[in-house]
Short mmCIF file of C-alpha atoms in Angstrom, two decimals:
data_model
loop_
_atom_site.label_atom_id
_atom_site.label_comp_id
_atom_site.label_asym_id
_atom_site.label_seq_id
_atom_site.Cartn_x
_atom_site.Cartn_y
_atom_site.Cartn_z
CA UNK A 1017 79.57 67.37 114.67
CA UNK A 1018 81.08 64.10 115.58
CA UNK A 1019 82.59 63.32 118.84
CA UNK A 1020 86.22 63.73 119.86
CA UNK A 1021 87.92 60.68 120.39
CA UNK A 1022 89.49 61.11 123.01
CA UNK A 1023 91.21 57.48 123.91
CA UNK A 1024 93.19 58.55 120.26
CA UNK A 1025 94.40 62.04 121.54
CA UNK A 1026 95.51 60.55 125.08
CA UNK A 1027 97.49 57.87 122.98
CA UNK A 1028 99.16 60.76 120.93
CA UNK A 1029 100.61 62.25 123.68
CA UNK A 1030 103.83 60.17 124.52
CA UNK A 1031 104.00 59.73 120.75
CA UNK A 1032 104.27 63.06 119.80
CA UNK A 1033 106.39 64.02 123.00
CA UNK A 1034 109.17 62.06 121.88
CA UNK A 1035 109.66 64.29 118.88
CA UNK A 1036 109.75 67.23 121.50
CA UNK A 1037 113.41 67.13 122.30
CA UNK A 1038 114.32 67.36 118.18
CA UNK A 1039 112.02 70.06 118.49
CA UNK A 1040 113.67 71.94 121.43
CA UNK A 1041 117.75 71.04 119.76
CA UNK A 1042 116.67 72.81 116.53
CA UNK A 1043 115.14 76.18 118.32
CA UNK A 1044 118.03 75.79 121.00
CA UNK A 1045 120.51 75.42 118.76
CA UNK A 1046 119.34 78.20 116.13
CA UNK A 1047 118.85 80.55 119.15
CA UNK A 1048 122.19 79.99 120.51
CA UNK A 1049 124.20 80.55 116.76
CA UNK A 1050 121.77 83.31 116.44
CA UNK A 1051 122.63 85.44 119.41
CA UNK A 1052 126.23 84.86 118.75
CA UNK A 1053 125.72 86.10 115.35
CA UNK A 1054 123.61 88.99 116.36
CA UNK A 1055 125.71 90.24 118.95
CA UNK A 1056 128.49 90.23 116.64
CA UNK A 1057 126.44 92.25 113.65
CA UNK A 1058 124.94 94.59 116.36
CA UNK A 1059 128.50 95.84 117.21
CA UNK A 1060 129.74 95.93 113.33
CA UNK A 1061 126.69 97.82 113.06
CA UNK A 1062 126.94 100.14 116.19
CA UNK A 1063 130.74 100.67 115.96
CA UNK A 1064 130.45 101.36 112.07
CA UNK A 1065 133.10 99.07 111.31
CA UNK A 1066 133.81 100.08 107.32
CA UNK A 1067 132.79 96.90 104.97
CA UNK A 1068 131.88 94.90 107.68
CA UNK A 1069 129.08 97.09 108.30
CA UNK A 1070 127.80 97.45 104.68
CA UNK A 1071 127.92 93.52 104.24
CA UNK A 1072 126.25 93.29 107.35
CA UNK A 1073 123.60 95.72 106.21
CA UNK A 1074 122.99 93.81 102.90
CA UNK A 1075 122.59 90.62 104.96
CA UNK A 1076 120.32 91.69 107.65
CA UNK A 1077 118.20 92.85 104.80
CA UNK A 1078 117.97 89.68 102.31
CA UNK A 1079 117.49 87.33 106.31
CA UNK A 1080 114.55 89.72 107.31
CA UNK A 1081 112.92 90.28 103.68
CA UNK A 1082 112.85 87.00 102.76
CA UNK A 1083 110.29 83.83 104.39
CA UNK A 1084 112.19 81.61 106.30
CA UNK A 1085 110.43 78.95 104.15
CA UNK A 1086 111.79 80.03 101.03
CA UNK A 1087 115.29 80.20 102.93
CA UNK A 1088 115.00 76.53 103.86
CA UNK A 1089 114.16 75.56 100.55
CA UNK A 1090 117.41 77.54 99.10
CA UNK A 1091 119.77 76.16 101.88
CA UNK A 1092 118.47 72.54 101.36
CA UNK A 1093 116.90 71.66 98.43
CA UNK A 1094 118.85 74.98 96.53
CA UNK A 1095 122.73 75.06 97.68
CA UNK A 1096 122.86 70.86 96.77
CA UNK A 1097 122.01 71.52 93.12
CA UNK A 1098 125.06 74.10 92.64
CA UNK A 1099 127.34 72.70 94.40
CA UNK A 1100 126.88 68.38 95.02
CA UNK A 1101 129.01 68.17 97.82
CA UNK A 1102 126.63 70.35 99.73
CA UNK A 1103 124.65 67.27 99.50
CA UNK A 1104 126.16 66.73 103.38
CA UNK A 1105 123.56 69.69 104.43
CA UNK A 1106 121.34 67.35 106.11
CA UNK A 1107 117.90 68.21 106.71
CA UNK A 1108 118.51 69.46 110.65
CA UNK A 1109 121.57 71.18 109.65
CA UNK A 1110 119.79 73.05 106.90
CA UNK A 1111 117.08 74.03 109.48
CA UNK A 1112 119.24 75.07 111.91
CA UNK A 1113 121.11 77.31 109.25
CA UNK A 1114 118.01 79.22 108.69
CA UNK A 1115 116.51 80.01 111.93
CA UNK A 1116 119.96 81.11 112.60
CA UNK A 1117 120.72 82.88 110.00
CA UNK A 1118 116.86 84.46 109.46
CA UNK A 1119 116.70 84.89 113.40
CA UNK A 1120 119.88 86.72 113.64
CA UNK A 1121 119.11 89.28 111.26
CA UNK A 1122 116.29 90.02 113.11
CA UNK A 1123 118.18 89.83 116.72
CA UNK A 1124 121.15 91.70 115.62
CA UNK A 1125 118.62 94.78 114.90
CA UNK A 1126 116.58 94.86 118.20
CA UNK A 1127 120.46 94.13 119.92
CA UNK A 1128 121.51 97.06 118.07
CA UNK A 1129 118.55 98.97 119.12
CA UNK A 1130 119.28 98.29 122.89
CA UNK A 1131 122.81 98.81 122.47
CA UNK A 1132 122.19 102.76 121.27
CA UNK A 1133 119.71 102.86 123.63
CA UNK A 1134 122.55 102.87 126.60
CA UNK A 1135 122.55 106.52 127.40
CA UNK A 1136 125.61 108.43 125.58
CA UNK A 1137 127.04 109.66 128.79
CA UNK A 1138 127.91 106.13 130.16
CA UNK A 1139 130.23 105.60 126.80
CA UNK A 1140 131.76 109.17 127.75
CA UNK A 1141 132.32 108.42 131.59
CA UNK A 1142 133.80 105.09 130.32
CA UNK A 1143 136.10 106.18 127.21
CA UNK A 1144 137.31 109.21 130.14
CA UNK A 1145 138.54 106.93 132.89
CA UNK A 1146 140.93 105.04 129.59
CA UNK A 1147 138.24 101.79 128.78
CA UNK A 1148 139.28 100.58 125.11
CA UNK A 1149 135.98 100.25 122.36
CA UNK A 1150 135.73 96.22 123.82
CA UNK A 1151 135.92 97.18 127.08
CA UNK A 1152 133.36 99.73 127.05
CA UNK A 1153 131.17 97.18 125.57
CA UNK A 1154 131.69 93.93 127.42
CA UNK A 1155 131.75 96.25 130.91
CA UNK A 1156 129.54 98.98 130.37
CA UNK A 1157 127.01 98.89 127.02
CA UNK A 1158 126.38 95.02 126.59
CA UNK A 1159 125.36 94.67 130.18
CA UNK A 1160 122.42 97.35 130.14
CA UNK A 1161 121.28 96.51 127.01
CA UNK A 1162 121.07 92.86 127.31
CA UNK A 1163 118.24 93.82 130.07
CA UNK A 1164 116.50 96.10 127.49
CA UNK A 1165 116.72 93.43 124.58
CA UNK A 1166 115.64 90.88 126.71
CA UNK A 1167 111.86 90.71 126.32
CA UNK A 1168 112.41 90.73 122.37
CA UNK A 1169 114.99 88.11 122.38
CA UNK A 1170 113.01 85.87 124.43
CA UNK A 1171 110.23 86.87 122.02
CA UNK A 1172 112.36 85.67 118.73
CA UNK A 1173 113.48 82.46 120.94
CA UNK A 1174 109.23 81.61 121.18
CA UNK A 1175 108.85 82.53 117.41
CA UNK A 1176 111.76 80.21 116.49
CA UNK A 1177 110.33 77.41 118.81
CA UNK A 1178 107.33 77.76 116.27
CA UNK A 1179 109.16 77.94 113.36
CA UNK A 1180 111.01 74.44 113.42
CA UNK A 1181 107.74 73.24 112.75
CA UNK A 1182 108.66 74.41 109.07
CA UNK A 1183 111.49 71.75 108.77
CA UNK A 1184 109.22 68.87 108.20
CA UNK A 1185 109.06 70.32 104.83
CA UNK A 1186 112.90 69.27 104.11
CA UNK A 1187 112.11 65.96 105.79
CA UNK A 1188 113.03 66.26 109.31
CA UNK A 1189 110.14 64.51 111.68
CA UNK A 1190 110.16 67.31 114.83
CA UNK A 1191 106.79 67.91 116.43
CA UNK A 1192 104.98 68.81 113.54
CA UNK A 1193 106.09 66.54 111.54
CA UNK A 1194 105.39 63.57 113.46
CA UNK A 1195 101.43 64.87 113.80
CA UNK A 1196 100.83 65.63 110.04
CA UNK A 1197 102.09 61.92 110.00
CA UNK A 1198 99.53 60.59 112.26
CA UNK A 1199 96.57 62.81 111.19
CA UNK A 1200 97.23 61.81 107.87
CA UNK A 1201 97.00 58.00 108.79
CA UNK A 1202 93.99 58.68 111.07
CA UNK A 1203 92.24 61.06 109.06
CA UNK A 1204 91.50 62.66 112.97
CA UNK A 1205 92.56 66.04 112.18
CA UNK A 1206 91.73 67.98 114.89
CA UNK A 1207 92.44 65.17 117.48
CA UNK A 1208 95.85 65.33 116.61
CA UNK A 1209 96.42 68.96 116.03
CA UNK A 1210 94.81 70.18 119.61
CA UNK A 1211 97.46 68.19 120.91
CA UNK A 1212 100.39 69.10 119.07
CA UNK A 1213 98.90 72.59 119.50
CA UNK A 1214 98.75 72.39 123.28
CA UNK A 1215 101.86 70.77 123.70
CA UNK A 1216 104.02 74.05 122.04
CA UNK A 1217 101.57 75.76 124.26
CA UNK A 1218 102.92 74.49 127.19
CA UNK A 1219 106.66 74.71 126.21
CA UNK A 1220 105.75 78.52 125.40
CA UNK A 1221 104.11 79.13 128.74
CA UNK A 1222 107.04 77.45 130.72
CA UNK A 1223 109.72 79.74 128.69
CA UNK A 1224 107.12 82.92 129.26
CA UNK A 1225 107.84 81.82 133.21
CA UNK A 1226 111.78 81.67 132.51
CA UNK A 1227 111.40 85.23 130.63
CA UNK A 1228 109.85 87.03 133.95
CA UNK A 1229 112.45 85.26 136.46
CA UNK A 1230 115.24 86.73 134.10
CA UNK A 1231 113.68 89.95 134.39
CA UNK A 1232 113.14 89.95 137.58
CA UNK A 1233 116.88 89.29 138.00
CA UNK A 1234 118.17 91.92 135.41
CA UNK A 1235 116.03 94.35 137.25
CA UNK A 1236 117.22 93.73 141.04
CA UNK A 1237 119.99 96.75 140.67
CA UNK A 1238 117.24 98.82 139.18
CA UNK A 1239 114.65 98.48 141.78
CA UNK A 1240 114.78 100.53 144.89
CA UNK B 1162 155.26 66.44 105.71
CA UNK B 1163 154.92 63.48 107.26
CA UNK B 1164 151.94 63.56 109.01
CA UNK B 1165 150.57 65.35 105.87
CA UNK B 1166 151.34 62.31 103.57
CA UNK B 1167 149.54 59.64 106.32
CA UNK B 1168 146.73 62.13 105.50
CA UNK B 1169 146.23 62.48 102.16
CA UNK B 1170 146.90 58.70 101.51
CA UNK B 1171 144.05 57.95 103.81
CA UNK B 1172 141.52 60.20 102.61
CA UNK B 1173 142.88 58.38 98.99
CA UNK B 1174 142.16 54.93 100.70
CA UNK B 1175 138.58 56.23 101.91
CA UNK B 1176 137.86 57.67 97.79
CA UNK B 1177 139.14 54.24 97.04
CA UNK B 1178 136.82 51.93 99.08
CA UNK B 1179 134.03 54.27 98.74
CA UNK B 1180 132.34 51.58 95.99
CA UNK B 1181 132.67 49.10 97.96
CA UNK B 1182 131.63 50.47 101.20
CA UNK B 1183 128.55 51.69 99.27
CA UNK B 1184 127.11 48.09 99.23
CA UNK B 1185 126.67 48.16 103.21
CA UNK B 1186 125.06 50.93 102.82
CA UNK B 1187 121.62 51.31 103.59
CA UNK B 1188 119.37 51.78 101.13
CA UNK B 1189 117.62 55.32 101.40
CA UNK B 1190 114.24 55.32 100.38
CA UNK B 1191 112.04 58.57 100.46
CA UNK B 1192 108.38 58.08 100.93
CA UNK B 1193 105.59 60.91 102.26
CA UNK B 1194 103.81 58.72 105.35
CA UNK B 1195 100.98 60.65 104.29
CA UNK B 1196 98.93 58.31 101.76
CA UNK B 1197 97.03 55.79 103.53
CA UNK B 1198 97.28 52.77 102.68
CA UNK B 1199 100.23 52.79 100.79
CA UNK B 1200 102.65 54.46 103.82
CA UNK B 1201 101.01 56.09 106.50
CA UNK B 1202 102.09 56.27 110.30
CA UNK B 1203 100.31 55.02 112.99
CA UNK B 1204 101.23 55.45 116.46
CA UNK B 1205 104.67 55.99 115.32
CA UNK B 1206 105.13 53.66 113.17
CA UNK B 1207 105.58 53.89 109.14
CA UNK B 1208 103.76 51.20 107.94
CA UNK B 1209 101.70 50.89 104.19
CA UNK B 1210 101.69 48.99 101.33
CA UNK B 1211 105.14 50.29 100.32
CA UNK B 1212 106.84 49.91 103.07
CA UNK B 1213 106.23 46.22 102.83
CA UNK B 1214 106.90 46.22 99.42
CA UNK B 1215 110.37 47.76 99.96
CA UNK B 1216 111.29 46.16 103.18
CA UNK B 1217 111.08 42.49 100.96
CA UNK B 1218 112.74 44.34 98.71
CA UNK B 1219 115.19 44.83 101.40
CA UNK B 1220 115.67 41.64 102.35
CA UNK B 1221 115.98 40.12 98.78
CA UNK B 1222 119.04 41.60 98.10
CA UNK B 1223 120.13 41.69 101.39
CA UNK B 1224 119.95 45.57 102.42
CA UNK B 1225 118.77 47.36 105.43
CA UNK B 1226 116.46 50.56 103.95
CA UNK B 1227 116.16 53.70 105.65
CA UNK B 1228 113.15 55.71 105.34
CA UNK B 1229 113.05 59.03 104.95
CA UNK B 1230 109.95 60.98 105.21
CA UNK B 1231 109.10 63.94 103.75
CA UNK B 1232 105.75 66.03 102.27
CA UNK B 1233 105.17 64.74 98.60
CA UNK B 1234 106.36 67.58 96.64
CA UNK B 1235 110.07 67.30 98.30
CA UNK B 1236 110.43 63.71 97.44
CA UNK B 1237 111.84 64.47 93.70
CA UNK B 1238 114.01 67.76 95.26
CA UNK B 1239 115.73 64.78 97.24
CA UNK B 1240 116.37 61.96 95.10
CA UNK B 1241 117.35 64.56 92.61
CA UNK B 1242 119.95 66.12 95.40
CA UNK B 1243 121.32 62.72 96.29
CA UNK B 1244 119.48 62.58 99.56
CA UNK B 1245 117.47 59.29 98.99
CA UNK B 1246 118.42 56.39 96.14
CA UNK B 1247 114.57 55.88 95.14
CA UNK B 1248 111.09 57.26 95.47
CA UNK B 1249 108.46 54.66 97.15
CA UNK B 1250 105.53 56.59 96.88
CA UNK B 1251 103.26 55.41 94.01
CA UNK B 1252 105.21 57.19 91.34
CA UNK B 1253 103.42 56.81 88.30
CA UNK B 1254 105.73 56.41 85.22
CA UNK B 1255 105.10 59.28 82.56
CA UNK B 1256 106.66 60.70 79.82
CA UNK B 1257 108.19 63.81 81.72
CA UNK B 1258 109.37 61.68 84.45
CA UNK B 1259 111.19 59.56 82.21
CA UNK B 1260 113.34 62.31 80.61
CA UNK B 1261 114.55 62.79 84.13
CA UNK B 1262 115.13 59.60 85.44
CA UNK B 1263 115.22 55.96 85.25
CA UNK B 1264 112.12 53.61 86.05
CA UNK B 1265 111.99 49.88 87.53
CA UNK B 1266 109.71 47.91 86.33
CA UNK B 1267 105.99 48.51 87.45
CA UNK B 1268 105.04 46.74 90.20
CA UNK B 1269 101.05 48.50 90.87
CA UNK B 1270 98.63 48.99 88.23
CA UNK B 1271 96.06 50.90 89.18
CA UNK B 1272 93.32 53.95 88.01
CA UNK B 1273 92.73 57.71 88.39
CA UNK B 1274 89.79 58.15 90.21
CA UNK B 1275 87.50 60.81 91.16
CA UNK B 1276 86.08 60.89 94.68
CA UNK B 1277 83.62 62.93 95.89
CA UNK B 1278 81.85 63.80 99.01
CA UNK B 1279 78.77 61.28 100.11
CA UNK B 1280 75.54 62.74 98.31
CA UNK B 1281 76.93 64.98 95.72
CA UNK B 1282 74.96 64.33 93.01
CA UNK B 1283 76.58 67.15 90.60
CA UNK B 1284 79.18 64.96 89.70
CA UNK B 1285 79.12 60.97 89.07
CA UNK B 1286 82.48 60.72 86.81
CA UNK B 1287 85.28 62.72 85.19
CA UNK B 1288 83.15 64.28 82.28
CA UNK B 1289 81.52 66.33 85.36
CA UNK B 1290 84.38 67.83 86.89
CA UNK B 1291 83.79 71.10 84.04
CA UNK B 1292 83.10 74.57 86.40
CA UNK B 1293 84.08 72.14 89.22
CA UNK B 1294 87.11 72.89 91.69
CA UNK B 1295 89.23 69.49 92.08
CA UNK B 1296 91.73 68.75 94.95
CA UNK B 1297 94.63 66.63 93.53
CA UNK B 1298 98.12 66.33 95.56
CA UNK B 1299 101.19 68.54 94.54
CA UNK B 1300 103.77 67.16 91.92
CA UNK B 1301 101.41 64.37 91.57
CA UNK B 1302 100.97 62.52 88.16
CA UNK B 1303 96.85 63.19 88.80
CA UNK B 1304 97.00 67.00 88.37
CA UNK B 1305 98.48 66.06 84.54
CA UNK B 1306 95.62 63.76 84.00
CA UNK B 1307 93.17 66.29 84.60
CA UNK B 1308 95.16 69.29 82.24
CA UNK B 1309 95.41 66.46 79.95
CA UNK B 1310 91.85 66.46 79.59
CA UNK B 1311 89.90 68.58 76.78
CA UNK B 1312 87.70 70.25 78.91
CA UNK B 1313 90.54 71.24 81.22
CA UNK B 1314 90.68 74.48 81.03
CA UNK B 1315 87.07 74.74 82.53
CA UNK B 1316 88.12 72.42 85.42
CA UNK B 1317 90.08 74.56 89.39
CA UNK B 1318 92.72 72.78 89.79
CA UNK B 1319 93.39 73.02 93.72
CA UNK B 1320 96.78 71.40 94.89
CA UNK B 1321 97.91 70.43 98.22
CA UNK B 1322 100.54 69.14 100.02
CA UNK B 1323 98.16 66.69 102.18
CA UNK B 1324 95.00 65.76 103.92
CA UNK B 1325 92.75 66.70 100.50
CA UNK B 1326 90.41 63.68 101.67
CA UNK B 1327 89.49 65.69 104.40
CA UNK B 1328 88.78 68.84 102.38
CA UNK B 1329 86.67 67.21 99.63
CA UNK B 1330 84.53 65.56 102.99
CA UNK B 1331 84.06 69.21 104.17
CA UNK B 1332 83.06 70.43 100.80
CA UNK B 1333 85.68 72.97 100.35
CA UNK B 1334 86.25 70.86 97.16
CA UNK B 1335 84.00 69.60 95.06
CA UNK B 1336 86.05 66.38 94.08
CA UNK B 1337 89.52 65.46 94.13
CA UNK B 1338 91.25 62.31 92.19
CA UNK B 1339 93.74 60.06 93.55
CA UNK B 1340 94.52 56.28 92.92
CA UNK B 1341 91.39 53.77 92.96
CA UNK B 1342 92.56 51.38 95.20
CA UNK B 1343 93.74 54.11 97.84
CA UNK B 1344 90.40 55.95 97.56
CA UNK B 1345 88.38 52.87 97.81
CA UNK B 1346 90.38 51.62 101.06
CA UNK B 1347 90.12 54.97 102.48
CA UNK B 1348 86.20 54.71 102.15
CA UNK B 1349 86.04 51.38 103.57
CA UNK B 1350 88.10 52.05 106.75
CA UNK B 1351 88.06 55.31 107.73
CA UNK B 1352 85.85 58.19 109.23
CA UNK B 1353 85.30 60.26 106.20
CA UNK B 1354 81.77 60.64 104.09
CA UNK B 1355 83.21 60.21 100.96
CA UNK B 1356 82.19 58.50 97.43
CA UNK B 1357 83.94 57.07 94.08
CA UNK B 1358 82.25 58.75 91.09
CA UNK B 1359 82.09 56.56 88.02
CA UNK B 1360 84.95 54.63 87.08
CA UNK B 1361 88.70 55.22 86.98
CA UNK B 1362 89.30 57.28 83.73
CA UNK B 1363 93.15 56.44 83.39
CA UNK B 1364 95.19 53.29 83.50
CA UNK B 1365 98.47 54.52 85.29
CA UNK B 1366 101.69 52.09 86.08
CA UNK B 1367 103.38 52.94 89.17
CA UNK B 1368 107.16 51.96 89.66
CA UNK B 1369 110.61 52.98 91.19
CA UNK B 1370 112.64 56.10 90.34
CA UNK B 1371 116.01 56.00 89.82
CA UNK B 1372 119.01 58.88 88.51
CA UNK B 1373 119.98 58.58 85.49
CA UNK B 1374 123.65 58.25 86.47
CA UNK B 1375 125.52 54.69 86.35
CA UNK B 1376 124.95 54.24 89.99
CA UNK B 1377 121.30 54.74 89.71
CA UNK B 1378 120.96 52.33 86.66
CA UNK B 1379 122.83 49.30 88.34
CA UNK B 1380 120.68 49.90 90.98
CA UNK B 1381 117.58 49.68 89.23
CA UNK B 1382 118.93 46.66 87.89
CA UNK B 1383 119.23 44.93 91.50
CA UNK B 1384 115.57 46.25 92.48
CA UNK B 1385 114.27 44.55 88.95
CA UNK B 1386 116.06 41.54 89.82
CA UNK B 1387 114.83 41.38 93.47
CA UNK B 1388 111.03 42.58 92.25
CA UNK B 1389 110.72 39.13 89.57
CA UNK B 1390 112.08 36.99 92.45
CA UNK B 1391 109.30 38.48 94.82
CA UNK B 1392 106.53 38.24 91.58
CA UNK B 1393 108.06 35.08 91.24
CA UNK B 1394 107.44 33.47 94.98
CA UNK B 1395 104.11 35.00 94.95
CA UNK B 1396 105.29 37.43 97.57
CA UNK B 1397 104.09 40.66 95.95
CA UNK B 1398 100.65 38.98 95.14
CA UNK B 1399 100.54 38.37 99.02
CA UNK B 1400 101.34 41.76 100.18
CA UNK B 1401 98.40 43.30 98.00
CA UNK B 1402 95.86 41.13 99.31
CA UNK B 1403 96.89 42.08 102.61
CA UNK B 1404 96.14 45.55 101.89
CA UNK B 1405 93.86 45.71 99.53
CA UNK B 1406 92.09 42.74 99.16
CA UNK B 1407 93.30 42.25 95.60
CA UNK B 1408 96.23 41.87 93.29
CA UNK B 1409 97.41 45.16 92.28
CA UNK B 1410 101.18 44.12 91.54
CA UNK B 1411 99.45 42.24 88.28
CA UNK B 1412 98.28 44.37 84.90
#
């Protein structure tokens, strides 16, 4: 086995940290479009809203049967050949459209999930004392089940983290990109790797952290 | 109505000095950074063989380049979607290629060569690689070579998208080809217990890819231009010995 060098991986590690923050925008920014995406298919979906729902049904089911990768590929190497002027999908933009798009058909299910899962006698105490279908939901359903989706939208948030490592394939240097660069010049594989590795590690760990305080939170009115 | 007429006149005016803003323009040049010597990355910085190449290039004719980096396979997906104006990444001119796009002139001449890993005796040139699995990279000009060949049908093609060097040293691989000169500076100067085997079995002449659209001809034009002034002035000849220790630029 030959040694680690370890003066290369210490010297990786404000290289490869500057790519962090692309890293970070991409999952951010999917996550947020995502949950406004989800929350809005959840309700189509829960409320039965007639087209809206079938569409939504057909698109939650192409998002989650279909790899991200391939998605990627169709948004940004695809989309350009149809139509040129979709040229102006830029690499992030494309990336950001998928784990969106991919992320919220996953999302708006385990939303939906959480939203049914609001016992049936709060909607009936609600819809009695005159609440309108919005109102019920933005005072009484969304509430609760935002504390039961919770744990599997933080969950989705960690796997998307993970997946913009996928968008140095349409040429966009995040974290990953930026060490398949440098182990390539090196040759030191798994110098370069461990420390990409334990750097997403570390992000994860810090969000797992966030994840309990939130809960912690969410549950105050529960505990007794 | 008003306001509406400002508008559309100055989206005209923007249509209208599109050509001419095109010139300042950078020049957007897709390479991998993954094929040492020729562009790599080293602590952050894209550096190679081609990116010296293109940055006299660049200065000849008096345009900034921007890189853009992306795994091998993607480069063509891009220049083909308008994403980059050229290809520096060793393309070698062929037959196919050229029914797609336009080529500069060559400026590397170089071999196919098999490499293999220190001590494998099995194979010692391209008439060996029969019942052998071979690592080449994907979209690359080297996997044709090999189906080209008569025995090729007898030969596992194995494609990647990078880091096959490092495969063939862990013997997952029993060979892969690749350029000479690349191969031969990757034995020399870095950490990997790898061998050539025999001698390069195919000439190949490696050059710029252009669209085959009237923008993408002139500006092959310009890049032949700029590439005899740098033959000329001895610049290319220069920028291969720093590399490689030999002219490559010359047939």
């Amino acid at each position: 086995m030959d040694v680690l060098n370890v003066d290369y991986m210490l010297g990786l590690v404000p290289v490869l940290l500057r790519y962090l923050p692309l890293t970070l925008q991409l999952a951010g920014a999917g996550m947020l479009f995502a949950l406004v995406l989800a929350c809005l298919f959840a309700v189509v979906r829960v409320l039965r809203i007639p087209v809206l729902n079938q569409l939504t049904i057909v698109f939650i089911s192409f998002f989650r049967g279909t790899p991200l990768l391939v998605q990627l590929f169709l948004f940004y190497y695809g989309l350009p050949q149809l139509f040129s002027a979709l040229t102006v999908i830029d690499g992030i933009t494309a990336t950001v459209m998928g784990l969106t798009l991919h992320f919220s058909a996953y999302m708006a299910e385990s939303i939906r999930a959480a939203i049914v899962g609001v016992d049936r006698s709060q909607t009936e105490a609600a819809l009695s004392i005159g609440m309108t279908n919005s109102q019920l939901m933005r005072r009484i359903v969304l509430p609760q089940a935002t504390r039961v989706a919770l744990p599997t939208l933080m969950n989705y948030f960690i796997d998307m983290i993970k997946a913009t490592s996928l968008a140095f394939t349409l040429g966009v240097t995040e974290l990953m990109g930026a060490t398949q660069k440098e182990a390539a010049g090196s040759f030191l594989y798994f110098e370069a790797f461990i420390v990409a590795a334990i750097i997403y590690w570390i992000v994860v760990e810090l969000l797992s952290k966030l994840q309990n305080h939130l809960e912690t939170r969410l549950n105050k009115a529960y505990n007794r | 109505m008003k306001t509406l007429l400002i508008n559309a006149l100055l989206i005209l005016s923007l249509f209208a000095s599109a050509p001419v803003l095109a010139q300042d323009e950078p020049l957007r040049v897709g390479m991998s950074g993954q094929y040492f010597p020729f562009t790599f990355v080293e602590q952050d910085e894209l550096k190679g063989f081609e990116v010296d190449v293109m940055n006299a290039l660049g200065d000849q004719l008096g345009r900034s380049i921007q890189y853009e980096t992306a795994n091998f396979s993607g480069l063509f997906g891009m220049l083909e979607a308008g994403r980059i104006d050229t290809v520096a990444n060793q393309i070698t001119i062929t037959a196919e290629r050229q029914q797609a796009y336009v080529f500069s002139e060559p400026y590397v001449y170089d071999g196919a060569q098999v490499v293999i890993k220190k001590g494998n005796t099995e194979v010692q040139g391209v008439e060996d690689l029969k019942g052998k699995t071979v690592a080449v990279n994907l979209g690359s000009n080297f996997e044709a070579l090999l189906r080209e060949l008569p025995y090729a049908d007898q030969i596992n093609i194995k494609t990647y998208e990078s880091n096959l060097e490092r495969d063939t040293a862990l013997g997952r691989v029993d060979a892969f080809v690749m350029d000479r000169v690349s191969a031969s500076q990757i034995i020399k100067e870095k950490p990997l217990p790898l061998a050539l085997a025999g001698p390069p079995f195919s000439q190949i002449t490696n050059a710029y890819p252009f669209r085959d659209t009237e923008a993408g001809r002139a500006l092959r034009d310009q890049i032949n231009q700029a590439l005899a002034a740098l033959r000329d002035n001895g610049t290319l000849a220069s920028i291969s010995e720093k590399w490689f220790g030999t002219d490559i630029t010359q047939p």
